[in-house]
XYZ file of C-alpha atoms in Angstrom:
672
model
C 22.166 213.195 202.171
C 22.885 209.559 201.459
C 25.919 208.821 199.352
C 25.313 205.108 199.008
C 28.018 203.265 197.153
C 27.826 202.800 193.396
C 29.834 200.487 191.164
C 33.233 202.043 190.558
C 33.725 203.740 187.216
C 37.059 203.747 185.351
C 38.315 207.119 186.528
C 41.793 208.411 185.785
C 42.918 211.982 185.369
C 44.104 214.757 187.617
C 42.882 217.227 190.242
C 41.048 220.297 189.036
C 43.348 223.117 187.879
C 42.297 225.541 190.594
C 44.279 228.740 191.047
C 45.517 227.455 194.390
C 46.639 224.157 192.820
C 48.446 226.109 190.099
C 50.053 228.564 192.517
C 48.407 231.530 190.782
C 46.775 234.526 192.453
C 43.573 236.101 191.088
C 45.326 239.426 190.418
C 47.662 237.633 187.995
C 44.790 236.932 185.584
C 44.206 239.190 182.571
C 41.320 241.596 182.973
C 41.391 242.917 179.408
C 39.731 240.652 176.771
C 42.307 241.876 174.269
C 45.064 240.421 176.450
C 43.272 237.041 176.605
C 43.027 236.968 172.806
C 46.704 237.866 172.531
C 47.676 235.015 174.879
C 45.571 232.506 172.925
C 46.880 233.741 169.583
C 50.514 233.513 170.646
C 50.107 230.041 172.134
C 48.212 228.837 169.073
C 50.933 230.186 166.781
C 53.588 228.215 168.672
C 51.454 225.072 168.730
C 50.525 225.128 165.047
C 54.115 225.750 163.991
C 55.242 222.686 165.910
C 52.252 220.523 164.921
C 52.682 221.370 161.240
C 56.408 220.645 161.425
C 55.726 217.341 163.150
C 53.371 216.415 160.316
C 55.967 216.804 157.547
C 57.175 213.514 156.033
C 60.781 214.674 155.794
C 60.895 216.017 159.331
C 61.766 214.052 162.439
C 58.754 214.879 164.595
C 60.217 213.844 167.952
C 61.712 217.254 168.723
C 58.463 219.072 167.945
C 56.420 216.582 169.935
C 58.747 216.892 172.941
C 58.335 220.651 172.877
C 54.557 220.411 172.551
C 54.140 218.010 175.467
C 56.827 219.420 177.767
C 56.528 223.139 177.150
C 53.138 223.971 175.659
C 51.078 221.524 177.731
C 50.646 221.544 181.485
C 51.885 218.333 183.068
C 48.334 217.476 184.157
C 46.566 217.584 180.818
C 44.154 215.867 178.421
C 43.735 215.425 174.688
C 40.413 214.115 173.388
C 40.123 213.111 169.734
C 37.023 212.145 167.774
C 37.991 210.615 164.408
C 40.422 213.396 163.426
C 43.759 211.740 164.267
C 42.609 208.327 165.520
C 39.540 207.388 163.432
C 38.054 206.533 166.821
C 36.875 208.094 170.079
C 39.941 208.406 172.310
C 41.065 210.412 175.334
C 44.733 210.615 176.320
C 45.659 211.614 179.843
C 48.963 213.280 180.719
C 52.078 214.128 178.669
C 53.288 210.518 178.438
C 50.109 209.295 176.759
C 49.832 212.399 174.585
C 53.461 212.106 173.489
C 52.983 208.468 172.448
C 49.756 209.331 170.634
C 51.377 212.205 168.732
C 54.463 210.134 167.942
C 52.241 207.490 166.370
C 49.700 209.719 164.638
C 50.913 213.278 164.054
C 53.113 212.581 161.030
C 50.572 210.115 159.655
C 47.731 212.641 159.927
C 49.546 215.492 158.112
C 47.827 218.341 159.925
C 48.033 221.768 158.310
C 46.107 224.957 157.485
C 45.460 225.761 161.147
C 43.262 228.792 161.705
C 41.697 230.356 164.794
C 37.911 230.478 164.605
C 35.534 232.934 166.271
C 38.254 235.118 167.832
C 35.504 237.355 169.197
C 34.596 234.545 171.614
C 38.118 234.220 173.048
C 38.126 235.509 176.611
C 39.025 234.575 180.146
C 36.384 232.185 181.489
C 35.888 231.434 185.173
C 33.481 228.501 185.637
C 34.084 228.888 189.376
C 35.732 231.777 191.254
C 38.871 229.711 191.919
C 39.283 228.431 188.333
C 40.164 230.224 185.109
C 41.004 229.341 181.529
C 41.216 230.923 178.123
C 39.201 228.949 175.596
C 39.640 229.135 171.831
C 38.330 227.290 168.786
C 40.170 226.480 165.582
C 40.038 224.606 162.290
C 42.622 222.562 160.390
C 42.959 220.093 157.551
C 43.931 216.430 157.846
C 46.090 215.628 154.824
C 43.861 215.478 151.764
C 41.179 213.511 153.634
C 39.454 215.594 156.259
C 38.615 218.982 157.683
C 38.912 219.207 161.439
C 37.788 221.511 164.194
C 39.233 221.890 167.643
C 38.854 223.462 171.053
C 41.736 224.335 173.349
C 41.834 225.600 176.916
C 44.831 227.341 178.422
C 45.380 227.648 182.155
C 47.711 229.981 184.058
C 50.763 228.309 185.567
C 53.864 229.342 187.460
C 57.399 228.077 187.003
C 57.132 226.001 190.168
C 54.160 224.165 188.630
C 55.885 223.387 185.312
C 56.750 219.767 184.563
C 60.419 219.083 185.161
C 61.251 222.781 184.992
C 60.494 223.072 181.250
C 59.823 226.784 181.033
C 61.949 228.543 178.474
C 62.820 228.007 174.862
C 63.800 224.481 173.970
C 65.580 223.445 170.783
C 65.059 226.953 169.496
C 61.264 226.678 169.483
C 58.772 229.012 171.126
C 57.159 227.419 174.149
C 54.802 228.480 176.928
C 53.154 231.869 176.508
C 53.811 234.533 179.084
C 50.955 236.738 180.081
C 49.944 238.713 183.102
C 46.758 240.226 184.276
C 45.937 242.929 186.682
C 49.563 243.546 187.512
C 50.717 240.213 188.922
C 52.747 238.917 185.991
C 54.934 235.839 186.280
C 52.321 233.601 184.634
C 52.815 231.135 181.803
C 49.753 229.897 179.935
C 49.752 226.220 179.040
C 47.244 223.836 177.550
C 45.171 221.867 180.006
C 42.755 220.316 177.520
C 42.900 219.854 173.742
C 40.032 218.561 171.621
C 40.346 217.593 167.954
C 37.370 216.531 165.888
C 36.669 215.398 162.322
C 34.187 217.912 160.943
C 33.931 217.001 157.247
C 35.553 214.925 154.514
C 37.437 216.822 151.840
C 35.705 216.550 148.492
C 32.476 215.289 150.064
C 30.780 218.234 151.760
C 27.244 218.064 153.075
C 24.746 219.163 150.430
C 23.292 222.034 152.395
C 23.188 225.798 151.959
C 24.946 226.811 148.731
C 25.208 223.127 147.740
C 21.461 222.475 147.893
C 19.546 221.381 144.755
C 19.051 224.503 142.607
C 17.045 222.915 139.792
C 13.323 223.718 139.463
C 11.027 220.706 139.675
C 7.775 220.844 137.719
C 5.610 217.864 138.590
C 8.341 215.244 138.931
C 9.050 215.446 142.644
C 6.356 213.054 143.914
C 7.215 210.262 141.470
C 10.926 210.767 142.120
C 10.469 210.465 145.890
C 8.298 207.353 145.563
C 10.927 205.689 143.399
C 13.732 206.614 145.784
C 11.874 205.277 148.814
C 10.869 201.992 147.177
C 14.396 200.973 146.089
C 12.762 198.939 143.316
C 15.797 198.552 141.080
C 18.626 198.777 143.592
C 19.461 198.186 147.227
C 20.477 200.884 149.701
C 24.052 201.166 150.898
C 22.885 201.594 154.495
C 19.919 199.997 156.242
C 18.793 201.555 159.514
C 16.660 199.455 161.849
C 14.490 201.763 163.951
C 12.949 205.065 162.946
C 12.905 207.339 165.966
C 15.370 210.172 166.603
C 18.412 207.879 166.386
C 17.511 206.408 163.020
C 16.212 209.662 161.578
C 19.309 211.683 162.439
C 21.742 209.124 161.004
C 19.611 208.905 157.850
C 19.536 212.692 157.521
C 23.316 212.934 157.919
C 23.889 210.191 155.335
C 21.479 211.826 152.887
C 23.438 215.066 153.073
C 26.531 213.018 152.153
C 24.824 211.290 149.204
C 24.795 207.810 150.754
C 21.636 205.858 149.722
C 19.917 204.970 152.986
C 16.712 203.231 154.044
C 15.016 203.249 157.453
C 12.870 200.243 158.385
C 10.498 200.306 161.357
C 7.915 197.761 162.472
C 5.469 200.424 163.667
C 2.776 201.706 161.270
C 3.591 205.395 161.643
C 6.743 207.447 162.144
C 6.882 208.618 165.753
C 4.731 205.796 167.112
C 7.454 204.752 169.545
C 6.785 208.073 171.322
C 3.089 208.240 170.469
C 2.416 204.830 172.009
C 4.174 205.445 175.328
C 2.324 206.650 178.403
C 0.460 209.911 177.874
C 2.267 211.672 180.708
C 5.657 211.237 179.027
C 7.459 214.526 178.457
C 11.084 215.325 177.645
C 13.041 216.542 180.654
C 15.693 218.208 178.491
C 14.831 221.760 177.376
C 14.151 222.414 173.709
C 17.295 224.473 173.133
C 19.384 221.466 174.235
C 17.531 218.652 172.497
C 16.639 219.222 168.850
C 17.546 217.539 165.566
C 20.230 218.461 162.990
C 19.398 220.882 160.174
C 15.932 221.661 161.559
C 15.723 223.235 165.036
C 12.395 223.680 166.772
C 10.454 226.866 165.934
C 10.789 229.748 168.426
C 7.372 229.117 170.006
C 8.193 225.497 170.871
C 7.538 224.642 174.552
C 10.628 224.313 176.698
C 9.792 220.705 177.608
C 8.318 218.710 174.734
C 5.316 216.385 175.280
C 5.907 212.959 173.774
C 2.955 213.101 171.380
C 4.111 216.479 170.099
C 7.604 215.071 169.559
C 6.096 212.136 167.646
C 4.476 214.549 165.215
C 7.721 216.462 164.831
C 9.656 213.297 163.996
C 7.078 212.409 161.354
C 7.358 215.882 159.843
C 11.165 215.736 160.032
C 11.267 212.575 157.918
C 9.059 214.276 155.324
C 10.957 217.573 155.278
C 14.352 215.873 155.069
C 13.070 213.488 152.351
C 14.187 210.370 154.184
C 13.471 206.914 152.767
C 11.319 205.107 155.308
C 9.431 201.789 155.286
C 6.812 201.580 158.031
C 5.020 198.379 159.098
C 8.121 196.483 158.032
C 10.122 194.160 160.251
C 13.720 193.029 159.851
C 13.555 189.323 160.629
C 17.187 188.343 160.108
C 20.521 189.670 158.894
C 23.622 187.722 157.891
C 27.095 189.089 157.204
C 28.928 187.596 154.224
C 32.682 188.045 154.781
C 33.471 187.176 151.150
C 31.472 190.127 149.785
C 31.604 192.238 152.959
C 27.873 192.820 152.704
C 24.850 192.142 154.863
C 21.923 190.125 153.547
C 18.870 191.485 155.336
C 15.356 190.008 155.258
C 12.544 192.571 155.589
C 8.978 191.376 156.131
C 6.062 193.604 155.115
C 3.530 193.490 157.932
C 0.447 194.870 156.176
C -1.032 195.394 152.727
C -0.524 199.144 152.945
C 3.239 198.830 153.195
C 3.321 196.330 150.322
C 1.236 198.618 148.121
C 3.257 201.699 149.011
C 6.489 199.927 148.163
C 5.223 198.401 144.957
C 5.919 194.961 146.373
C 3.357 193.376 144.039
C 2.138 190.816 146.521
C 5.546 190.070 147.957
C 5.563 189.709 151.714
C 9.345 189.879 152.053
C 12.224 191.739 150.468
C 15.856 190.637 150.719
C 18.311 193.527 150.669
C 22.085 193.362 150.278
C 23.638 196.333 152.042
C 27.106 197.430 153.143
C 26.107 198.759 156.538
C 23.419 198.008 159.115
C 22.711 200.612 161.793
C 20.715 199.473 164.801
C 18.743 202.437 166.126
C 16.416 200.456 168.336
C 16.487 202.616 171.417
C 17.991 202.728 174.865
C 18.436 199.116 175.868
C 17.256 198.139 172.375
C 13.701 198.770 173.540
C 13.666 195.332 175.188
C 12.042 195.614 178.647
C 14.077 194.382 181.590
C 11.539 192.266 183.457
C 12.854 190.895 186.756
C 11.482 187.652 188.129
C 10.107 187.743 191.660
C 9.293 184.741 193.811
C 5.664 183.575 193.357
C 5.074 186.218 190.715
C 2.826 183.783 188.845
C 0.500 183.528 191.866
C -0.460 187.204 191.684
C -4.063 187.483 190.489
C -3.781 191.077 189.361
C -2.091 192.582 186.307
C 1.688 192.929 185.900
C 3.010 195.143 183.128
C 6.287 196.814 182.263
C 6.469 200.599 182.067
C 6.993 200.256 178.302
C 3.429 198.941 178.060
C 1.759 201.526 180.301
C -0.423 203.932 178.342
C -2.526 206.095 180.660
C -3.349 206.269 184.358
C -7.084 206.337 183.680
C -6.853 202.749 182.411
C -6.697 201.628 186.049
C -9.211 203.980 187.624
C -10.464 202.780 190.983
C -7.647 200.274 191.436
C -4.609 200.061 193.688
C -1.335 200.341 191.761
C 2.212 199.568 192.872
C 5.052 200.987 190.765
C 8.331 199.131 191.295
C 11.229 201.472 190.573
C 12.191 205.066 191.307
C 13.898 206.383 188.192
C 12.375 208.651 185.542
C 9.662 206.352 184.164
C 8.553 205.385 187.672
C 8.111 209.031 188.629
C 6.279 209.935 185.428
C 3.921 206.966 185.681
C 3.233 207.468 189.396
C 2.423 211.106 188.679
C 0.114 210.054 185.850
C -1.765 207.738 188.199
C -2.076 210.445 190.841
C -3.571 212.949 188.427
C -6.075 210.284 187.376
C -7.121 209.747 191.018
C -5.558 206.291 191.223
C -4.192 205.015 194.557
C -0.484 204.581 193.753
C 2.580 203.523 195.753
C 6.175 203.752 194.554
C 8.559 200.998 195.657
C 12.124 202.322 195.812
C 14.742 199.569 195.523
C 17.860 201.765 195.624
C 18.909 205.374 196.237
C 17.937 207.803 193.479
C 19.571 211.001 192.292
C 17.080 213.871 192.260
C 17.681 217.209 190.563
C 15.000 219.746 189.715
C 15.122 220.831 186.088
C 14.602 224.419 187.230
C 17.769 224.536 189.326
C 19.750 221.926 187.411
C 19.629 223.776 184.129
C 20.293 227.035 185.971
C 23.695 225.605 186.941
C 24.458 223.621 183.779
C 22.876 225.656 180.995
C 25.713 227.991 180.092
C 26.015 226.470 176.613
C 22.418 225.511 175.854
C 20.056 228.315 176.763
C 18.070 231.194 175.351
C 20.592 233.542 173.765
C 23.412 231.000 174.096
C 26.087 230.273 171.482
C 25.144 228.645 168.151
C 24.189 225.009 168.624
C 27.075 223.588 166.580
C 29.536 225.591 168.669
C 27.886 224.526 171.921
C 27.966 220.869 170.849
C 31.712 221.022 170.155
C 32.503 222.795 173.395
C 30.501 220.274 175.412
C 32.263 217.385 173.645
C 35.652 218.949 174.351
C 35.503 218.149 178.071
C 36.881 214.638 178.727
C 34.875 212.467 181.083
C 37.804 212.137 183.493
C 38.032 215.924 183.811
C 34.390 216.039 184.825
C 34.709 213.144 187.265
C 37.695 214.700 189.011
C 35.830 217.660 190.424
C 33.748 219.560 187.865
C 30.682 217.329 188.051
C 30.945 217.188 191.839
C 30.948 220.967 192.078
C 27.924 221.259 189.811
C 26.060 218.529 191.690
C 26.828 220.222 195.007
C 25.593 223.589 193.771
C 22.397 222.047 192.405
C 21.830 220.201 195.688
C 22.214 223.469 197.594
C 19.554 225.083 195.419
C 17.323 222.004 195.824
C 18.076 221.606 199.535
C 14.546 222.169 200.824
C 13.055 219.599 198.454
C 15.803 217.055 199.171
C 15.393 217.466 202.922
C 11.654 216.975 202.622
C 12.114 213.866 200.476
C 14.461 212.406 203.073
C 11.888 213.077 205.796
C 9.322 210.855 204.064
C 11.902 208.085 203.616
C 12.969 208.654 200.026
C 16.555 207.418 199.646
C 18.835 209.930 197.964
C 22.258 209.765 196.414
C 24.608 212.249 194.808
C 25.672 209.597 192.312
C 29.040 207.836 191.855
C 31.740 209.881 193.578
C 29.063 212.530 194.305
C 29.117 213.523 190.629
C 25.384 213.735 189.978
C 23.339 212.098 187.252
C 25.807 212.110 184.320
C 27.842 209.069 185.458
C 24.620 207.255 186.413
C 23.315 207.747 182.882
C 26.684 206.736 181.452
C 26.990 203.503 183.413
C 23.416 202.204 183.843
C 24.621 200.528 187.057
C 22.529 202.427 189.588
C 19.544 200.466 190.933
C 17.709 203.686 191.814
C 18.597 205.642 188.699
C 17.916 209.350 188.519
C 14.995 211.705 188.075
C 15.160 215.248 186.709
C 12.247 216.582 188.679
C 9.396 218.416 187.001
C 6.986 218.133 189.927
C 6.582 214.506 190.990
C 9.015 214.815 193.898
C 6.673 217.253 195.633
C 3.820 214.756 195.226
C 5.967 212.241 197.121
C 6.764 214.825 199.800
C 3.049 215.588 200.158
C 2.371 211.819 200.359
C 0.008 212.069 197.399
C 2.193 209.351 195.937
C 2.842 206.762 198.648
C 6.343 205.402 199.163
C 7.795 202.070 200.275
C 11.579 202.232 200.611
C 12.510 200.553 203.900
C 12.552 196.886 202.891
C 13.344 194.631 199.958
C 10.684 192.705 198.064
C 10.397 189.155 199.351
C 7.728 187.704 197.062
C 4.411 188.272 195.381
C 1.169 187.081 196.961
C -2.196 186.494 195.335
C -3.231 190.026 196.248
C -0.062 192.079 196.261
C 3.630 192.378 197.107
C 5.159 191.041 200.338
C 8.335 192.605 201.749
C 11.065 191.107 203.902
C 9.985 193.216 206.874
C 6.653 191.355 206.813
C 4.562 194.184 205.405
C 2.395 193.693 202.340
C 1.200 196.161 199.721
C -2.185 195.216 198.323
C -2.362 195.772 194.589
C -4.575 195.241 191.579
C -1.840 196.344 189.172
C 1.956 196.195 189.448
C 3.990 198.312 187.029
C 7.624 197.283 186.591
C 9.544 200.509 185.957
C 12.721 198.456 185.862
C 14.435 199.765 182.760
C 15.541 198.004 179.631
C 17.875 195.162 178.789
C 21.205 194.721 177.051
C 21.603 196.990 174.038
C 22.725 193.980 172.030
C 19.529 191.980 172.549
C 18.039 193.044 169.205
C 21.350 192.392 167.461
C 21.488 188.898 168.960
C 17.924 188.203 167.866
C 18.333 189.429 164.274
C 21.959 188.880 163.280
C 23.787 185.646 162.582
C 25.322 183.894 165.566
C 28.945 184.751 164.757
C 28.212 188.462 164.324
C 26.250 188.504 167.558
C 29.089 186.795 169.395
C 31.668 189.286 168.090
C 29.564 192.338 168.893
C 31.219 194.415 171.586
C 29.459 195.699 174.666
C 27.336 198.785 174.128
C 27.111 201.556 176.747
C 29.231 201.988 179.822
C 32.703 203.514 179.752
C 35.998 202.142 178.481
C 39.429 202.803 179.998
C 39.644 206.138 178.154
C 36.361 207.290 179.652
C 34.683 206.942 176.244
C 31.272 205.393 175.664
C 31.467 201.777 174.543
C 29.983 200.648 171.261
C 27.847 203.636 170.365
C 28.798 205.617 167.245
C 31.988 203.603 166.762
C 33.413 200.198 165.817
C 31.320 197.326 167.187
C 33.781 194.590 166.278
C 31.745 193.449 163.252
C 32.311 195.034 159.797
C 29.488 197.314 158.729
C 27.582 197.026 162.018
C 26.726 200.177 164.002
C 24.643 201.219 166.995
C 23.058 204.637 167.412
C 21.202 205.773 170.512
C 20.770 208.710 172.846
C 18.638 211.740 173.521
C 18.021 214.382 170.901
C 21.285 216.239 171.615
C 23.399 213.098 171.435
C 21.653 212.093 168.211
C 22.176 215.539 166.712
C 25.914 215.517 167.412
C 27.002 211.888 167.149
C 24.874 210.950 164.132
C 27.371 212.880 162.047
C 30.215 210.686 163.273
C 28.548 207.475 162.125
C 27.775 209.116 158.776
C 31.342 210.381 158.303
C 32.816 206.963 159.084
C 30.472 205.228 156.638
C 31.103 207.815 153.913
C 34.873 207.571 154.398
C 34.710 203.780 154.131
C 32.585 203.937 150.990
C 35.004 206.403 149.381
C 38.075 204.397 150.374
C 39.603 207.139 152.525
C 38.960 205.677 155.974
C 42.215 205.305 157.882
C 43.315 202.779 160.483
C 41.785 203.060 163.922
C 44.332 203.876 166.601
C 44.362 200.836 168.864
C 47.370 201.452 171.112
C 46.680 200.959 174.786
C 48.469 203.376 177.075
C 48.931 203.126 180.819
C 47.143 205.526 183.147
C 49.929 207.756 184.531
C 47.916 208.497 187.675
C 47.800 204.838 188.805
């Protein structure tokens, strides 16, 4: 299989903690679940005693922090924090970084009230035969501001593998936890990965469950909802631009926190962004992975959701969650006023229906003054990336971007060339085939292919029928730092999937389809995280076999030279005749909509969105954009479900005056 080079990602971290790397034999692992729970409980007791002591104002935390990093943590370790101690998304790699982070933030954060959660789920886990850890979950409080949750993973170590020989008691404190297994003994359990996470704000819980509205409502509900949605006598605190899953989930989270929020979307109907895409569009993530907060899909929902069905669900979701939504309304400009720290936003009503619904009384524009603006305008801001080819204007046929393709039957009897080989290209080519259209795919770079059948078989331990509760699965997934995945875990999964898909991959290669295992052979995750792969990825639901069977033609052996009047000419001298060319070439810079709508200074200050920073964290999304009150939300349904809460918590904390200072310290990568 081809492993064509990809742009290098910022990868730090350490080798996988295999038993061989740790110097541990399989018979030294605990076989009794009770023993695993005892090991986790003892380690957690030592950790919480030290962490609580290090949080006391009158206590010098350095001794506790030294013991934590030198004796309770393995010397190749990670700590990922989402908002709990840093008010940011940060990953710290190795004891040196973790020690500096704790020195700066532990006392300030005042952690206390630690408690193990779900002890029944504590057990020895072996993701691969040569790896083992004990995973546990816990809760804690953050001063009088927040309620946190956490996930820890302990690995077995031997004295020879302990950093600097730190093995016994130090300064009178309990340290690494001893624990044997099937008779081996001689093992000390230390933390390999710690995850801390802001779950809620103290005093401002979500209004769900016991905190729901208990008052009966006799005939007032409709008028009340109309008044809320119109914002006739007040402005919202938060304006969300874009009303698909990103905008809806942030709005739902903010509503549960009592933050007045309005969604504005230029389309006439909620869900139209999915409804108006090509008919063959279907989610490639299974339903138990991708659903929205507070309202999971019903048990008869199909595993892979058709786009039109999802559109209807989004429309229903907005109604059920009582979200304030203006359709057929376009944000034309937004200007940040530093003196008032507010955004002045101009909203144009695009039809009479929206004006009537909002009680606009003939007004064609409304100016809102809001504290926060959330851009939820899609992957790449929904702005098509349209490359320019030589002599493109001479082509006498039709050129359209994949965003504007509706159905294959629109081009019945014509020859179609699809430029691109990622997900949209495959879906559209398949759509043309099933509508008896002569279609050829032009592959410009190697593509990662994984069948959903085998891919989810390998990766679906958390999100599957009968799996753990969704909120637990979301936390566990978030607890794995990117660098940990890129240093072996993702490669192992990708290799296993490729073995299961071997016959299909071999057959694709035989017809000339260029394959890749992704950056560092790590599969599709880093491709999705970087957007730097010219060939992208496709989670196969059947189109790959159409390519193998040559029912979808393929051109992959030469670059495009230019367009002709009747088709596309390649540098090898061959020409593809075409009546229609579909550019499945992705979308543009996430900031394009921000640049178009916001004032020049705000647009200039806006940080890059997507891609990975030096911590291995996603840039721009869900976090500080460099402009006060400006946010960007995007992602699939699972990302929206989980990370929408983080935007909402940050906004609520700011509005209540309890938001802390983001931790900005840069720390050197100890592995470089």
